[in-house]
Tab-separated table of C-alpha atoms in Angstrom:
chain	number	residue	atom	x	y	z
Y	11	UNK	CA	0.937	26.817	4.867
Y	12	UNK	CA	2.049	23.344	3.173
Y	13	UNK	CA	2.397	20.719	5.914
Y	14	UNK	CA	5.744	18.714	4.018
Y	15	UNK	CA	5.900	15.298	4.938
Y	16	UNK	CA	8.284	13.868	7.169
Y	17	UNK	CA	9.938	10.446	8.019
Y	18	UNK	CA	8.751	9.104	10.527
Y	19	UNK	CA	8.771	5.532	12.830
Y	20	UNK	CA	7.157	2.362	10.915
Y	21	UNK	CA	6.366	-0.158	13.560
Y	22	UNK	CA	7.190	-3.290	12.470
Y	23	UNK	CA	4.745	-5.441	10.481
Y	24	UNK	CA	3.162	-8.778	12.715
Y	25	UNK	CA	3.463	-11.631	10.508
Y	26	UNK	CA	0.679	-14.125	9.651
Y	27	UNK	CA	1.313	-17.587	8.762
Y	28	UNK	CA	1.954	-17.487	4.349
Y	29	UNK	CA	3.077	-13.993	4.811
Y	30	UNK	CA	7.149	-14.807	3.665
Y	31	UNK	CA	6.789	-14.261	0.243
Y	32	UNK	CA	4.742	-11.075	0.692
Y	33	UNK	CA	7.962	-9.129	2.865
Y	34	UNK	CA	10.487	-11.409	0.753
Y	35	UNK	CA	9.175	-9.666	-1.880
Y	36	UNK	CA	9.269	-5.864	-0.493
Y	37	UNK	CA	12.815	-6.483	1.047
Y	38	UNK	CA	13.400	-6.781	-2.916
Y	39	UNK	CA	11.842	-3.657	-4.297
Y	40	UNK	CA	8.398	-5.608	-5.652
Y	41	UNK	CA	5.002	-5.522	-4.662
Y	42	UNK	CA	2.959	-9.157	-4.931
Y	43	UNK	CA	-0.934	-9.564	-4.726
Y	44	UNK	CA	-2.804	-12.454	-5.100
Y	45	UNK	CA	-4.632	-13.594	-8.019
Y	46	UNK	CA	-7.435	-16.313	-8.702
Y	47	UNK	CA	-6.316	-18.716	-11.037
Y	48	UNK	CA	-10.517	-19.922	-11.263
Y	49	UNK	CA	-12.384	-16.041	-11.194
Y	50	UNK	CA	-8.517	-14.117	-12.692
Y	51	UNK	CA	-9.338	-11.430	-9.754
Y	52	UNK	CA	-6.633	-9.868	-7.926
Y	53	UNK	CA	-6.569	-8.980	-4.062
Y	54	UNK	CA	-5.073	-8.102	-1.306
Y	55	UNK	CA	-4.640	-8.129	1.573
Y	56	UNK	CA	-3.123	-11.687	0.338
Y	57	UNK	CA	-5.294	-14.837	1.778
Y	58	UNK	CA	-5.424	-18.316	0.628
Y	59	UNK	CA	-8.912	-17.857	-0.664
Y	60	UNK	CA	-10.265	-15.801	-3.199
Y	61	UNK	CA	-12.917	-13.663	-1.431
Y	62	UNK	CA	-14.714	-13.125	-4.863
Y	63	UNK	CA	-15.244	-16.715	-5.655
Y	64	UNK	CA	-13.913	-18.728	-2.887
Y	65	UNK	CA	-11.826	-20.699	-4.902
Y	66	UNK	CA	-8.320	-22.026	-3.441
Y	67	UNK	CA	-6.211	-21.714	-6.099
Y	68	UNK	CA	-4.358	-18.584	-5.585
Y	69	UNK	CA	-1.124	-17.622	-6.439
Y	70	UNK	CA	1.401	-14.440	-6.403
Y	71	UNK	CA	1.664	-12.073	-8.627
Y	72	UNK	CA	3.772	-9.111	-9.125
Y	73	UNK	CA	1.960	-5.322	-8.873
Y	74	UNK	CA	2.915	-2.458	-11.073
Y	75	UNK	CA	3.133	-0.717	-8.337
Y	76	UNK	CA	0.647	2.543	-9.608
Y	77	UNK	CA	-2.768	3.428	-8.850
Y	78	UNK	CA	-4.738	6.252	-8.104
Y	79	UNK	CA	-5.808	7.344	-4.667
Y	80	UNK	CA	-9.701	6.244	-3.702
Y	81	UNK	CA	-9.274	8.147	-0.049
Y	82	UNK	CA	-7.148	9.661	2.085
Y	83	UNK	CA	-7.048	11.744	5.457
Y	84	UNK	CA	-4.346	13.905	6.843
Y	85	UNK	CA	-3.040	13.588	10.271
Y	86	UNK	CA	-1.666	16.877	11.839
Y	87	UNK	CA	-2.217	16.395	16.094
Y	88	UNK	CA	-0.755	14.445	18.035
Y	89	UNK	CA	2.831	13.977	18.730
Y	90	UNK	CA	4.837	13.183	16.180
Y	91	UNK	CA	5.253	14.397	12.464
Y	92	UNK	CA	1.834	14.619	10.272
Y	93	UNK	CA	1.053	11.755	8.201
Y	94	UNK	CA	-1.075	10.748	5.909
Y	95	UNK	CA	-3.289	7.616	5.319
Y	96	UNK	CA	-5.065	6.681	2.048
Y	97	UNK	CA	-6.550	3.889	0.185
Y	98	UNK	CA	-5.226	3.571	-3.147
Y	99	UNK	CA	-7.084	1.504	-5.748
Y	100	UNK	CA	-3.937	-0.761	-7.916
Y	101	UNK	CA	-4.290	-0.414	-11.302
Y	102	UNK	CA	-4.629	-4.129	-11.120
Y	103	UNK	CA	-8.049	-3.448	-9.092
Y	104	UNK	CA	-7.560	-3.879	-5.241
Y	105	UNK	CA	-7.884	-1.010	-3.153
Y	106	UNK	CA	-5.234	-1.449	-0.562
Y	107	UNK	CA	-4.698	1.055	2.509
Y	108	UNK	CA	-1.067	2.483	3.004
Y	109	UNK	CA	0.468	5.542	3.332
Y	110	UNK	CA	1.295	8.736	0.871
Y	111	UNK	CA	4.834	9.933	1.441
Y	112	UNK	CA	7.486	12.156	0.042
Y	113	UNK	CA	5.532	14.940	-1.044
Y	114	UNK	CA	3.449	18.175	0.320
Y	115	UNK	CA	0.603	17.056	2.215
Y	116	UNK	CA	-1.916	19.321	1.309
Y	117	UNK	CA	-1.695	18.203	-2.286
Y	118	UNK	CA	-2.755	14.981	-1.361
Y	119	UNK	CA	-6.234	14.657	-3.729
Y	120	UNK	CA	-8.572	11.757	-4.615
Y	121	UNK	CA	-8.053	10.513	-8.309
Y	122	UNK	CA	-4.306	11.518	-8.422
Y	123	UNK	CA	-1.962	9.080	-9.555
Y	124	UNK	CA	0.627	7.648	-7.428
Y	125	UNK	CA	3.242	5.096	-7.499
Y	126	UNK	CA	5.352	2.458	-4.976
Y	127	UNK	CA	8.064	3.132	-3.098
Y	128	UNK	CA	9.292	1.704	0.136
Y	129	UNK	CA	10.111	3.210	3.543
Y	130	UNK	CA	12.008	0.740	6.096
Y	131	UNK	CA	10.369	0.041	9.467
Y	132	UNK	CA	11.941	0.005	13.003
Y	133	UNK	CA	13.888	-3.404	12.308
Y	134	UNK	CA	14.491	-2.575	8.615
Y	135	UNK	CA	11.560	-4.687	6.946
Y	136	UNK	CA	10.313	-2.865	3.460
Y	137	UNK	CA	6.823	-0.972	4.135
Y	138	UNK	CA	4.771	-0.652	1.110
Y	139	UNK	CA	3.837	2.940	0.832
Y	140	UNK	CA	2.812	5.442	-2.432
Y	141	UNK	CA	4.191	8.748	-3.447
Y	142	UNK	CA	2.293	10.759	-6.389
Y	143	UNK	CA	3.788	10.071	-9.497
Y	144	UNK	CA	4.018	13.836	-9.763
Y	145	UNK	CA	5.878	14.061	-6.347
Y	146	UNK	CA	6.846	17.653	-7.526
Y	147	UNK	CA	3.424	18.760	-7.546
């Protein structure tokens, strides 16, 4: 039997010092990762070092917002509706860990392609999350 997803409470996210432009972005509808100006690497989570090279000249830069899922698992116990939590590898390289929503859980599959959308937490802030880009599927 397909386990559909279902909305469900987003805590809200703790803010680090430098995070502003990160959720200024998201309240906007866009995505922003950092990338080394020294090494060109992307990554997030965003820091104000590059963890490939160590350099400190990082800046933001906007996502595309697709990528393909690298892992996943399926939450069905508990209280509360199922979820499910992946890591999904950017097309700009980082693998980031979110969540896969709006489609049929059981479909969920390493290597499919998803895309960005936002789901509002508790207090309204903009959650990065991913949907397949074939949500029909």
């Amino acid at each position: 039997m397909p386990t559909p997803y279902q909305d469900r409470k987003i805590g809200d996210p703790l803010l680090n010092p430098g995070d502003a432009p990160y959720f200024e972005a998201t309240a906007e509808g866009r995505l922003l990762l950092k990338k080394c100006q020294d090494c060109g690497q992307f990554h997030h989570y965003p820091r104000s070092l590059c963890p490939f090279c160590w350099s400190g000249k990082v800046d933001w830069a906007a996502s595309a917002g697709t990528g393909e899922i690298y892992s996943f698992s399926v939450t069905r116990r508990g209280s509360g509706a199922p979820f499910c939590i992946a890591y999904v590898t950017l097309d700009e390289g980082p693998t980031m860990m979110t969540h896969i929503v709006d489609t049929d859980l059981d479909a969920v599959k390493i290597g499919r392609r998803v895309k960005l959308v936002f789901k509002a937490s508790e207090n309204g802030a903009a959650i990065p999350m991913f949907t397949p880009v074939d949500a029909g599927a």
